[in-house]
Structure formats: C-alpha cells, structure tokens
Amino acid sequence: MNTTGTGEPIVIVGAGIAGMTAAFRLQQAGHPVRILEAEDRAGGRMRTVERRGYHMDLAAILLIENYTQMLNLVRDLGIEDTTLRTNNVVGIRRDGRVHHVRANKPTDLKSSGLLPWSSVPAMRRLQSDLNKFGSRLRWDSDMGEAASLDTETAAAYAERRLDKDFRDYVVDPMSAMFFNSPPDLSVVNFLFSMPAVNSEWFNFHDRVDTLTTALAARLPVETGAEVTLVEETSDGVRVHWSRAGEPDHVEEAAAAVVALPGPIAARLCPGMAPASRTYLENVPYVPDIHVYFGVDNKPSETATCVLFPTREHPDLGVITFNHNFAPGRAPQGHGLLTSYYRYPWAIRHWDSDDDKVVELTHEVHRQAWPELARHIEAHQDMAYVQRWKNAVILRKPGDYARLREFSRGLDPRSRIQLAGDYLAFSATNSSLVTGERAAVRVREVVTAGSVSVGRG
Ligand SMILES: Cc1cc2nc3c(=O)[nH]c(=O)nc-3n(C[C@H](O)[C@H](O)[C@H](O)COP(=O)(O)OP(=O)(O)OC[C@H]3O[C@@H](n4cnc5c(N)ncnc54)[C@H](O)[C@@H]3O)c2cc1C
C-alpha cells in the first residue's frame, strides 16, 4: 500500500538506530522508504567489527531492560531469541581495590564497602529525589519535563544533597560512563542515569549490532551515499547525495527524516529557521577515543566494567571486560577489554596515531591498575583504537531548557523531520524513540499532503 499518494518514497538520511527505526516504522505502516547512508555499513554508533575472532562493539555496549521501546522493536522484528539477560555487576575502584555493585541493588554501594555507613542518609536522600523526579526522567520523553531540574551540575547537586564519598565514588565515576566529569555535567544526566542503570541488563548474543543488522536486512539501505543537501520543495523534498567516482545524485521524495548528529544535520538542511540551525550547529558533542585489547588469557575480574573515580586516575574513565558483558565477544578462553577516557584526554590526543594511543594506554594502565596492566601486556594478541568525533553529548546545566526551546521551535508540518540522540538523552533507546516520533510526524505530513494533492 502506498499512502503518500505520489509513489515517491520517504527518504531517511542516516542508517543509525534512529534512522532505521523511523524507516522500519514507516515501512510497517505501508510507506515506501529508502535510506541513504554515508558509510559502507549501516548501524552508526550501534555497530560491531570483528578482528581475529574478537567482536568489538564500537560504541553502544550496555543495554538495559527498561529500554522498553528497544525491546518492543526486538519483538516486532521477531529476533527475541538473539537476546539474553546479562551480568550487571559494575566495579568501582577505590584505594586500589575494586568494589562490586550489582546495578539493580543500590544497597551494594554500602555492603561492598565502597561507601561508608555515614553515607546511608545520602543514599536515602537520593532515593527520595529519584522517587520525586522519576516521572520527568523517561526514555520516551523529549526531556522537556526534565528541563525544570536542570539548574545545577552533578557536582553541585552531590555537594548540596549527598555527601563527599557519594560525590567522589558514585557521582564522579558514573559521569565517566558519559566520558564527562561532574563539574561539567548537568545533574539531569546523573539523575537520569541512576534509575536507568539501576535495572537488569540485557544484550544480544555475540554482538550488539544484531539489532541494527536485523533492521538493515529488512530495509532498502543505500550505503556509500553521502547526503550533501536536503531541501523542501512545494510538494516534497529534494535530496542531493554523492559517491566517489559517480556524478552527483539528486532524488525527489515525498518527505525526509534526517537522522544525523546535530551539527551534520545543520549543514545538510540550510532551509531550516536560523535559530534552529544555530542550535543544531552547536549541539555540544564530545569526542571519544577508546582502545580494545584482546588477550589470550581471560583476566580474573568478574565485573562487566570497572569505573575509575578521578581520585583514582584523572583521565581513565572505564575499563570494560567485554567478555563479561555477554557471550561471544572473545574466542574461548580469551578476554576482550576496552579502556575509555574522559573526553579532555580524547581532545588532547586526537591527532596521535594509533600506535601512540596504544602505548599511552599501557602507561595509563600501569598507573591506574598495575596488576591488570601486567596481565594485558603479558597476554595481548590484539589492540584496536576507535575514535568518535561526535560521541555523546555533554549536557551542561541549562542545556535541557535550550533543547526544549529548540524542539518547540521545530515545524511539525515540515516535510523534513529530525531524529537523533541530540533530541533526547544521548543513548540508543532514546535515539530509537526520536526515530519513532519522526516517523509519526512524517506520516501525518505526507498523509495530509496526499489529501491536498487529491483536492488540487
Ligand atoms: C563510545 C560510545 C559508547 C556508547 N555507549 C552506549 C551504551 O553503552 N548504551 C547506549 O544505549 N548508548 C551508548 N552510546 C550512545 C549511542 O551509541 C548513540 O546515542 C546512538 O547509537 C545514536 O544513534 P543515532 O541513530 O542517533 O546516530 P548514529 O548512530 O550516529 O547514526 C547516524 C548515521 O548517519 C550516517 N551519516 C552521517 N553523515 C551522513 C551523511 N552526510 N549522509 C548520509 N549518512 C550520514 C552515519 O554514518 C551514521 O550511520 C554510546 C556512544 C558512544 C560513541
């Protein structure tokens, strides 16, 4: 069934989780779709590569069971059997020791010895704030309701409501999961991530991009197609794209969903209102550099990841033990570890070549965790450096209010609708939700358009 009335497809720009979810939902509703993707593979920041039998999830790695919309998508794709509930033990390093906390058992913060008895009242205050504000911190929200909470940094909140131990050994290392530090980060990110992480976790057997691969298999994705311009015409959109060695391509479409990081979307959509474009150009992404190490002997650590408070190391944020996250990440008996930095390190070392980054990372391991450094150096059989220029968004206080203004300023009747992580909390599930939302709006626009075409 073609409900656009024109026979033209709806073009989706960007085959990340946001774009492909939009396309899938539109296709389910009977609209012809076509996806244009610049890279030679779909998936964006939910993608996995394989080297020497190691499956490296290049960006997203942690999925939680309160990703309701993602689980619905998994069900609608019929791939439930590719998922499993996984280990959710997080390690936090304090005074050279790893304290183990099950993500859905906040009381482990105390029983593991990470926090002292004196922090119990702070834990209660945090729980009470989460109960009070929880309804404003939802995955399916556009974060508009969270804007009213967005008045201070995570550090200031920790000092005002919690205590020093909580600030240094919970709030600070949690912010490292977003490559940030509490002095920068909005309290909303901390409050949002507490109940989010405080859940059972799930994942896909073998590789996290099982989801994006399943989507791509059901959708017409044109890879190697770098879109350069998306413009609205009187009755549709015109999309310009290029591929090396070919003349420039121009396609007409009924409408478009532009599902790209904000600054790229700004460049491609010059027809947007100036205030909206300025917002998009300045979405505050931070870069990330992280390094994978394959080892031929699995280390004894049982946590999925170990977080490093700034007091333990100023630059290293997290080491993940990918083989503990879910099966299939490393060959039998081997381990796969990944070291993530806080973003200022990535900025400082952006121009260093991969060999240098690996060498620096060994040195950082020696400073932060000497026994593990020795294990990695003795057993390393693979190292791989991954960089993301637009990794995640560093939300400072006031950013969610600006996001709310931006979202309110967008034209719901435009034939160009936006999707992507910058429209919500910067993670896979919220990106997916922005894709679903864009699909609904685009359907309304093309349906109204086909009625008016009929009338004309
Ligand atoms: C290191 C890292 C770790 C993360 N960890 C987690 C995690 O554990 N859990 C979690 O839930 N989230 C995590 N995230 C966040 C999550 O990966 C992203 O929020 C989400 O995948 C973004 O999806 P998206 O579709 O909005 O954007 P993207 O995945 O970036 O998709 C955009 C697509 O557009 C394409 N594109 C760009 N320019 C053009 C163009 N001109 N023409 C055509 N195509 C173009 C890109 O190649 C890309 O495929 C992490 C992110 C990073 C970087």
Coordinates of C-alpha atoms and ligand atoms in Angstrom, one line a residue:
M1 CA 0.0 0.0 0.0
N2 CA 1.4 3.4 -0.9
T3 CA -0.2 6.1 1.3
T4 CA 1.9 9.0 0.2
G5 CA -0.2 9.5 -2.9
T6 CA 2.8 10.3 -5.1
G7 CA 4.6 7.0 -5.4
E8 CA 7.7 8.7 -4.1
P9 CA 9.4 7.1 -1.1
I10 CA 10.2 8.7 2.1
V11 CA 14.0 9.2 2.3
I12 CA 15.8 8.6 5.6
V13 CA 19.2 10.1 5.9
G14 CA 21.5 8.1 8.2
A15 CA 21.3 4.4 8.9
G16 CA 21.9 4.6 12.7
I17 CA 19.3 3.2 15.2
A18 CA 17.3 6.4 14.9
G19 CA 17.1 6.5 11.1
M20 CA 16.5 2.8 10.7
T21 CA 13.8 2.7 13.4
A22 CA 12.0 5.6 11.6
A23 CA 12.2 3.7 8.3
F24 CA 11.0 0.4 9.8
R25 CA 8.0 2.0 11.5
L26 CA 7.1 3.8 8.2
Q27 CA 7.5 0.6 6.2
Q28 CA 5.3 -1.2 8.7
A29 CA 2.7 1.5 8.1
G30 CA 2.8 0.9 4.3
H31 CA 5.1 3.7 3.2
P32 CA 7.9 3.1 0.7
V33 CA 11.2 4.1 2.2
R34 CA 14.7 4.5 1.1
I35 CA 17.7 5.0 3.4
L36 CA 20.9 6.8 2.4
E37 CA 24.0 6.1 4.5
A38 CA 27.4 7.6 4.0
E39 CA 29.4 4.7 5.5
D40 CA 29.8 1.4 3.7
R41 CA 27.8 -0.3 6.5
A42 CA 24.6 0.5 8.4
G43 CA 24.5 0.8 12.2
G44 CA 26.2 4.1 13.0
R45 CA 27.1 4.2 16.7
M46 CA 25.4 0.8 17.2
R47 CA 27.9 -1.3 15.2
T48 CA 30.3 -4.1 15.8
V49 CA 33.5 -5.1 14.0
E50 CA 35.3 -8.4 14.2
R51 CA 39.1 -8.8 14.3
R52 CA 40.9 -12.1 15.0
G53 CA 37.7 -13.6 16.5
Y54 CA 37.0 -10.7 18.8
H55 CA 33.7 -8.9 18.4
M56 CA 34.2 -5.2 19.3
D57 CA 31.1 -3.2 19.8
L58 CA 32.4 0.1 18.5
A59 CA 30.1 2.4 20.6
A60 CA 27.0 1.3 22.3
I61 CA 27.7 -1.7 24.6
L62 CA 25.4 -1.5 27.6
L63 CA 21.6 -2.2 27.2
I64 CA 19.1 -2.2 30.0
E65 CA 15.8 -3.9 30.5
N66 CA 14.0 -0.6 30.9
Y67 CA 14.8 0.1 27.3
T68 CA 11.1 -0.7 26.7
Q69 CA 10.9 0.7 23.2
M70 CA 14.0 -1.2 22.1
L71 CA 12.6 -4.4 23.5
N72 CA 9.3 -3.7 21.6
L73 CA 11.3 -3.2 18.4
V74 CA 13.2 -6.5 19.0
R75 CA 9.8 -8.2 19.4
D76 CA 8.4 -6.6 16.2
L77 CA 11.5 -7.8 14.3
G78 CA 11.0 -11.3 15.6
I79 CA 14.5 -11.5 17.0
E80 CA 13.8 -12.1 20.7
D81 CA 15.9 -15.3 20.6
T82 CA 19.0 -13.3 19.9
T83 CA 18.8 -11.5 23.3
L84 CA 19.6 -12.6 26.8
R85 CA 19.7 -11.2 30.3
T86 CA 23.3 -10.4 31.2
N87 CA 25.6 -9.8 34.1
N88 CA 25.0 -6.4 35.6
V89 CA 27.9 -6.2 38.1
V90 CA 29.8 -2.9 38.0
G91 CA 33.1 -2.5 39.7
I92 CA 34.2 0.8 41.1
R93 CA 37.8 1.3 42.1
R94 CA 38.6 2.9 45.5
D95 CA 42.0 2.9 47.1
G96 CA 43.4 0.3 44.7
R97 CA 40.5 -2.2 45.3
V98 CA 37.6 -3.0 43.0
H99 CA 34.2 -2.8 44.8
H100 CA 31.4 -4.8 43.1
V101 CA 27.9 -3.4 42.9
R102 CA 25.0 -5.1 41.2
A103 CA 23.4 -2.3 39.1
N104 CA 19.9 -3.1 40.4
K105 CA 21.0 -3.4 44.0
P106 CA 21.9 0.1 45.3
T107 CA 22.4 -1.3 48.8
D108 CA 25.6 -2.9 47.4
L109 CA 27.1 0.5 47.4
K110 CA 27.3 0.1 51.2
S111 CA 27.7 -3.6 51.6
S112 CA 30.6 -3.7 49.1
G113 CA 32.5 -1.3 51.3
L114 CA 32.5 1.3 48.6
L115 CA 30.6 3.8 50.7
P116 CA 30.8 4.1 54.5
W117 CA 27.8 3.8 56.9
S118 CA 27.8 7.6 57.1
S119 CA 26.6 7.7 53.5
V120 CA 23.3 5.9 54.2
P121 CA 21.4 9.1 54.8
A122 CA 22.7 10.5 51.5
M123 CA 21.5 7.2 49.8
R124 CA 18.1 7.8 51.2
R125 CA 18.0 11.5 50.0
L126 CA 19.0 10.3 46.5
Q127 CA 16.3 7.7 46.5
S128 CA 13.7 10.2 47.6
D129 CA 14.8 12.6 44.8
L130 CA 14.6 9.8 42.3
N131 CA 11.1 8.9 43.5
K132 CA 10.0 12.5 43.3
F133 CA 11.5 13.3 39.9
G134 CA 11.3 9.9 38.2
S135 CA 8.3 10.7 36.1
R136 CA 10.2 13.6 34.4
L137 CA 13.1 11.3 33.5
R138 CA 11.6 8.9 31.0
W139 CA 13.1 7.3 27.9
D140 CA 10.1 8.2 25.8
S141 CA 10.2 11.9 26.8
D142 CA 11.7 14.7 24.8
M143 CA 13.4 15.8 28.0
G144 CA 11.2 18.9 28.1
E145 CA 9.9 17.9 31.6
A146 CA 13.5 17.4 32.8
A147 CA 14.4 21.0 31.9
S148 CA 13.0 22.2 35.2
L149 CA 15.5 20.0 37.1
D150 CA 18.4 21.2 35.0
T151 CA 19.6 24.0 37.3
E152 CA 23.0 22.8 38.6
T153 CA 25.9 20.5 37.9
A154 CA 26.1 16.9 39.1
A155 CA 28.9 18.1 41.4
A156 CA 26.9 20.9 42.9
Y157 CA 24.0 18.5 43.4
A158 CA 26.2 16.0 45.1
E159 CA 27.6 18.6 47.5
R160 CA 24.1 20.0 48.3
R161 CA 22.1 16.8 48.6
L162 CA 24.5 13.9 49.1
D163 CA 28.0 13.7 50.7
K164 CA 31.7 13.8 49.8
D165 CA 32.0 10.0 49.5
F166 CA 29.0 9.8 47.2
R167 CA 30.3 12.7 45.1
D168 CA 33.8 11.1 44.7
Y169 CA 32.9 7.4 44.4
V170 CA 29.4 7.3 42.8
V171 CA 28.6 10.6 41.0
D172 CA 32.1 11.1 39.7
P173 CA 32.6 7.6 38.2
M174 CA 29.1 7.5 36.9
S175 CA 29.8 10.6 34.8
A176 CA 32.9 8.8 33.4
M177 CA 30.3 6.5 31.7
F178 CA 29.5 9.5 29.5
F179 CA 33.2 10.4 29.2
N180 CA 32.5 13.5 31.4
S181 CA 33.2 14.8 34.9
P182 CA 30.7 16.1 37.4
P183 CA 31.9 19.7 37.3
D184 CA 30.8 19.9 33.7
L185 CA 27.8 17.7 33.7
S186 CA 24.1 18.6 34.3
V187 CA 22.6 17.0 37.3
V188 CA 19.9 15.7 35.0
N189 CA 22.3 13.3 33.4
F190 CA 23.2 11.9 36.8
L191 CA 19.6 11.6 37.9
F192 CA 18.6 10.1 34.6
S193 CA 21.3 7.5 34.6
M194 CA 20.8 6.3 38.1
P195 CA 17.4 4.6 37.6
A196 CA 18.5 3.8 34.0
V197 CA 21.5 1.8 35.1
N198 CA 19.7 0.6 38.2
S199 CA 18.0 -2.2 36.3
E200 CA 18.6 -5.7 35.0
W201 CA 20.6 -5.6 31.8
F202 CA 20.2 -7.4 28.5
N203 CA 22.2 -7.8 25.4
F204 CA 22.5 -9.6 22.1
H205 CA 24.4 -12.9 21.8
D206 CA 27.7 -12.3 20.0
R207 CA 27.4 -8.6 19.1
V208 CA 25.4 -5.6 19.9
D209 CA 24.7 -4.7 16.3
T210 CA 22.4 -7.7 15.9
L211 CA 19.6 -5.2 16.2
T212 CA 20.9 -2.7 13.5
T213 CA 21.9 -5.6 11.3
A214 CA 18.3 -7.1 11.5
L215 CA 16.9 -3.7 10.7
A216 CA 19.2 -3.2 7.7
A217 CA 18.3 -6.6 6.4
R218 CA 14.6 -5.6 6.2
L219 CA 15.2 -2.1 4.7
P220 CA 16.5 -0.7 1.4
V221 CA 19.7 0.9 2.6
E222 CA 21.9 2.6 0.0
T223 CA 25.4 2.5 1.6
G224 CA 28.3 4.8 0.5
A225 CA 25.8 7.5 -0.2
E226 CA 26.9 10.8 1.4
V227 CA 24.0 13.2 1.5
T228 CA 25.0 16.8 0.9
L229 CA 21.7 18.7 0.9
V230 CA 18.1 18.1 1.8
E231 CA 15.7 20.8 0.6
E232 CA 11.9 21.2 0.9
T233 CA 10.0 21.8 -2.4
S234 CA 6.4 22.8 -2.9
D235 CA 5.2 19.2 -2.6
G236 CA 8.0 17.1 -1.3
V237 CA 11.8 17.2 -0.7
R238 CA 14.8 17.0 -2.9
V239 CA 17.9 15.1 -1.7
H240 CA 21.4 15.5 -3.1
W241 CA 24.0 12.9 -2.5
S242 CA 27.3 11.9 -3.8
R243 CA 29.5 8.8 -4.1
A244 CA 33.2 8.9 -5.1
G245 CA 33.6 8.3 -8.9
E246 CA 29.9 8.9 -9.7
P247 CA 28.1 12.1 -10.9
D248 CA 26.1 13.8 -8.1
H249 CA 22.8 12.2 -7.4
V250 CA 19.5 14.1 -7.0
E251 CA 16.3 12.4 -5.8
E252 CA 12.8 13.6 -5.3
A253 CA 10.9 12.2 -2.3
A254 CA 7.6 12.7 -0.5
A255 CA 9.4 13.7 2.7
A256 CA 12.6 13.0 4.6
V257 CA 13.8 12.0 8.1
V258 CA 17.2 13.5 8.8
A259 CA 18.7 11.2 11.4
L260 CA 22.2 12.5 11.9
P261 CA 24.3 14.1 14.7
G262 CA 23.0 17.7 15.1
P263 CA 26.0 19.6 13.5
I264 CA 25.8 17.5 10.4
A265 CA 22.0 17.9 10.1
A266 CA 22.5 21.7 10.3
R267 CA 24.9 21.6 7.4
L268 CA 22.5 19.5 5.3
C269 CA 19.4 21.4 6.0
P270 CA 20.1 25.1 5.2
G271 CA 16.4 25.9 4.8
M272 CA 15.8 25.5 8.5
A273 CA 14.9 28.5 10.6
P274 CA 18.1 30.3 11.6
A275 CA 17.7 29.9 15.3
S276 CA 17.1 26.1 14.9
R277 CA 20.2 25.8 12.7
T278 CA 22.3 27.7 15.2
Y279 CA 21.2 25.3 17.9
L280 CA 22.0 22.3 15.8
E281 CA 25.4 23.6 14.8
N282 CA 26.3 23.9 18.4
V283 CA 25.0 20.7 19.9
P284 CA 27.8 20.0 22.4
Y285 CA 29.1 16.6 21.3
V286 CA 32.3 15.5 22.9
P287 CA 34.8 13.2 21.2
D288 CA 35.8 9.8 22.4
I289 CA 38.9 7.6 21.9
H290 CA 38.9 4.1 23.3
V291 CA 41.2 1.2 23.0
Y292 CA 40.4 -2.6 22.8
F293 CA 42.8 -5.2 23.9
G294 CA 42.3 -8.8 23.1
V295 CA 44.2 -11.1 25.5
D296 CA 44.8 -14.9 25.1
N297 CA 44.1 -15.5 28.8
K298 CA 40.9 -14.1 30.4
P299 CA 41.6 -12.0 33.5
S300 CA 40.0 -13.0 36.8
E301 CA 37.9 -9.8 37.1
T302 CA 34.2 -10.7 37.1
A303 CA 32.6 -7.2 36.7
T304 CA 31.3 -6.0 33.3
C305 CA 33.2 -2.8 33.7
V306 CA 35.3 -1.1 36.3
L307 CA 34.8 2.7 36.8
F308 CA 37.7 4.9 37.8
P309 CA 36.9 7.9 40.1
T310 CA 39.0 11.0 39.3
R311 CA 40.7 10.4 42.6
E312 CA 42.0 7.0 41.3
H313 CA 43.0 8.4 37.8
P314 CA 42.5 11.8 36.2
D315 CA 42.0 10.6 32.6
L316 CA 40.9 6.9 32.6
G317 CA 37.2 6.6 32.9
V318 CA 36.2 3.0 32.5
I319 CA 37.7 -0.4 31.6
T320 CA 35.1 -2.8 30.2
F321 CA 35.5 -6.5 30.4
N322 CA 33.5 -7.1 27.2
H323 CA 33.6 -10.9 27.6
N324 CA 31.7 -10.5 30.9
F325 CA 29.0 -8.3 29.3
A326 CA 27.6 -11.1 27.1
P327 CA 28.8 -14.2 25.3
G328 CA 30.6 -14.3 22.0
R329 CA 32.8 -11.2 22.5
A330 CA 36.1 -13.1 22.6
P331 CA 37.3 -16.5 21.4
Q332 CA 37.0 -19.3 24.0
G333 CA 39.3 -18.7 27.0
H334 CA 40.3 -15.2 25.7
G335 CA 39.3 -11.9 27.1
L336 CA 38.4 -8.6 25.4
L337 CA 38.9 -5.4 27.4
T338 CA 38.3 -1.8 26.4
S339 CA 39.7 1.3 28.0
Y340 CA 37.7 4.6 27.8
Y341 CA 38.9 8.0 28.6
R342 CA 37.2 11.1 29.9
Y343 CA 36.8 13.5 26.9
P344 CA 39.6 16.0 27.6
W345 CA 42.1 13.2 27.1
A346 CA 40.5 12.4 23.7
I347 CA 40.8 16.1 22.7
R348 CA 44.4 16.2 23.8
H349 CA 45.4 13.1 21.9
W350 CA 43.1 13.3 18.9
D351 CA 46.0 13.7 16.5
S352 CA 48.2 11.0 18.0
D353 CA 48.4 7.9 15.8
D354 CA 47.0 4.6 16.9
D355 CA 50.4 3.1 18.0
K356 CA 50.9 6.1 20.2
V357 CA 47.4 5.8 21.7
V358 CA 48.0 2.2 22.5
E359 CA 51.4 2.9 24.1
L360 CA 49.9 5.8 26.2
T361 CA 47.1 3.5 27.3
H362 CA 49.5 0.8 28.5
E363 CA 51.2 3.6 30.6
V364 CA 47.8 4.7 32.0
H365 CA 47.0 1.1 32.9
R366 CA 50.3 0.9 34.8
Q367 CA 49.4 4.0 36.8
A368 CA 45.8 3.0 37.4
W369 CA 45.8 -0.7 37.9
P370 CA 49.3 -2.3 37.8
E371 CA 48.3 -5.9 38.1
L372 CA 45.9 -5.6 35.2
A373 CA 48.5 -3.8 33.1
R374 CA 50.9 -6.7 33.6
H375 CA 48.2 -9.2 32.6
I376 CA 47.3 -7.3 29.4
E377 CA 50.9 -6.8 28.4
A378 CA 51.8 -10.4 29.0
H379 CA 48.8 -11.8 27.1
Q380 CA 47.9 -9.2 24.4
D381 CA 47.2 -10.6 21.0
M382 CA 45.3 -7.7 19.5
A383 CA 44.9 -3.9 20.1
Y384 CA 42.4 -1.7 18.2
V385 CA 41.8 2.1 18.5
Q386 CA 38.3 3.5 17.9
R387 CA 37.6 7.3 17.7
W388 CA 34.3 9.1 17.5
K389 CA 34.2 12.8 16.8
N390 CA 30.5 13.2 17.8
A391 CA 30.4 10.5 20.5
V392 CA 27.9 11.6 23.2
I393 CA 26.5 15.0 24.2
L394 CA 28.0 16.9 27.1
R395 CA 24.9 18.4 28.7
K396 CA 25.7 21.3 31.0
P397 CA 23.1 22.9 33.3
G398 CA 20.6 24.8 31.2
D399 CA 21.0 22.6 28.1
Y400 CA 17.8 20.7 28.5
A401 CA 15.9 24.0 28.7
R402 CA 17.6 25.0 25.4
L403 CA 16.7 21.7 23.9
R404 CA 13.0 22.2 24.9
E405 CA 13.0 25.6 23.2
F406 CA 14.6 24.1 20.1
S407 CA 12.1 21.2 20.0
R408 CA 9.2 23.6 20.4
G409 CA 10.5 25.8 17.6
L410 CA 10.5 22.9 15.0
D411 CA 7.7 22.9 12.5
P412 CA 5.7 19.7 12.9
R413 CA 4.2 20.2 9.4
S414 CA 7.6 20.3 7.7
R415 CA 8.4 17.6 5.2
I416 CA 11.8 17.4 6.7
Q417 CA 11.7 15.9 10.2
L418 CA 14.6 15.3 12.5
A419 CA 15.7 12.4 14.6
G420 CA 18.8 11.5 16.6
D421 CA 20.4 11.3 20.0
Y422 CA 20.6 15.1 20.5
L423 CA 16.8 15.3 20.7
A424 CA 16.8 13.4 23.9
F425 CA 19.1 11.7 26.4
S426 CA 22.2 10.6 24.4
A427 CA 21.8 6.8 24.2
T428 CA 20.5 4.1 21.8
N429 CA 17.0 3.7 23.2
S430 CA 16.2 7.4 23.2
S431 CA 17.6 7.8 19.7
L432 CA 15.3 5.0 18.7
V433 CA 12.4 6.8 20.3
T434 CA 13.2 10.0 18.3
G435 CA 13.1 7.9 15.1
E436 CA 9.6 6.6 16.1
R437 CA 8.5 10.1 16.8
A438 CA 9.8 11.4 13.5
A439 CA 8.0 8.6 11.7
V440 CA 4.7 9.6 13.2
R441 CA 5.2 13.2 12.2
V442 CA 6.3 12.4 8.7
R443 CA 3.2 10.1 8.2
E444 CA 0.9 12.9 9.3
V445 CA 2.6 15.3 6.9
V446 CA 2.6 13.1 3.8
T447 CA -1.0 11.9 4.6
A448 CA -2.2 15.5 4.8
G449 CA -0.1 16.3 1.7
S450 CA -1.6 13.4 -0.4
V451 CA -5.1 14.6 0.6
S452 CA -4.3 18.1 -0.6
V453 CA -2.8 16.7 -3.8
G454 CA -6.1 14.9 -4.3
R455 CA -8.0 18.1 -3.7
G456 CA -5.9 20.1 -6.0
Ligands
LIG1 C1 31.8 5.2 22.6 C2 30.3 5.2 22.8 C3 29.7 4.4 23.7 C4 28.3 4.4 23.9 N1 27.7 3.5 24.8 C5 26.4 3.4 24.8 C6 25.8 2.4 25.6 O1 26.5 1.6 26.2 N2 24.5 2.3 25.6 C7 23.7 3.1 24.9 O2 22.4 3.0 24.9 N3 24.2 4.1 24.1 C8 25.5 4.3 24.1 N4 26.1 5.2 23.3 C9 25.2 6.2 22.6 C10 24.6 5.6 21.3 O3 25.5 4.8 20.6 C11 24.1 6.7 20.4 O4 23.3 7.6 21.2 C12 23.1 6.1 19.3 O5 23.7 4.9 18.7 C13 23.0 7.2 18.2 O6 22.2 6.7 17.2 P1 21.7 7.7 16.0 O7 21.0 6.9 15.1 O8 21.1 8.9 16.6 O9 23.1 8.3 15.4 P2 24.2 7.4 14.6 O10 24.3 6.1 15.1 O11 25.4 8.3 14.7 O12 23.7 7.4 13.1 C14 23.9 8.4 12.2 C15 24.2 7.7 10.8 O13 24.3 8.8 9.8 C16 25.4 8.5 9.0 N5 25.8 9.8 8.3 C17 26.5 10.8 8.8 N6 26.6 11.8 7.9 C18 25.9 11.4 6.8 C19 25.6 11.9 5.5 N7 26.1 13.2 5.2 N8 24.9 11.2 4.6 C20 24.4 10.0 4.9 N9 24.6 9.4 6.1 C21 25.4 10.1 7.1 C22 26.4 7.9 9.9 O14 27.4 7.2 9.2 C23 25.6 7.1 10.8 O15 25.4 5.7 10.3 C24 27.5 5.3 23.1 C25 28.1 6.1 22.2 C26 29.5 6.1 22.0 C27 30.1 7.0 21.0

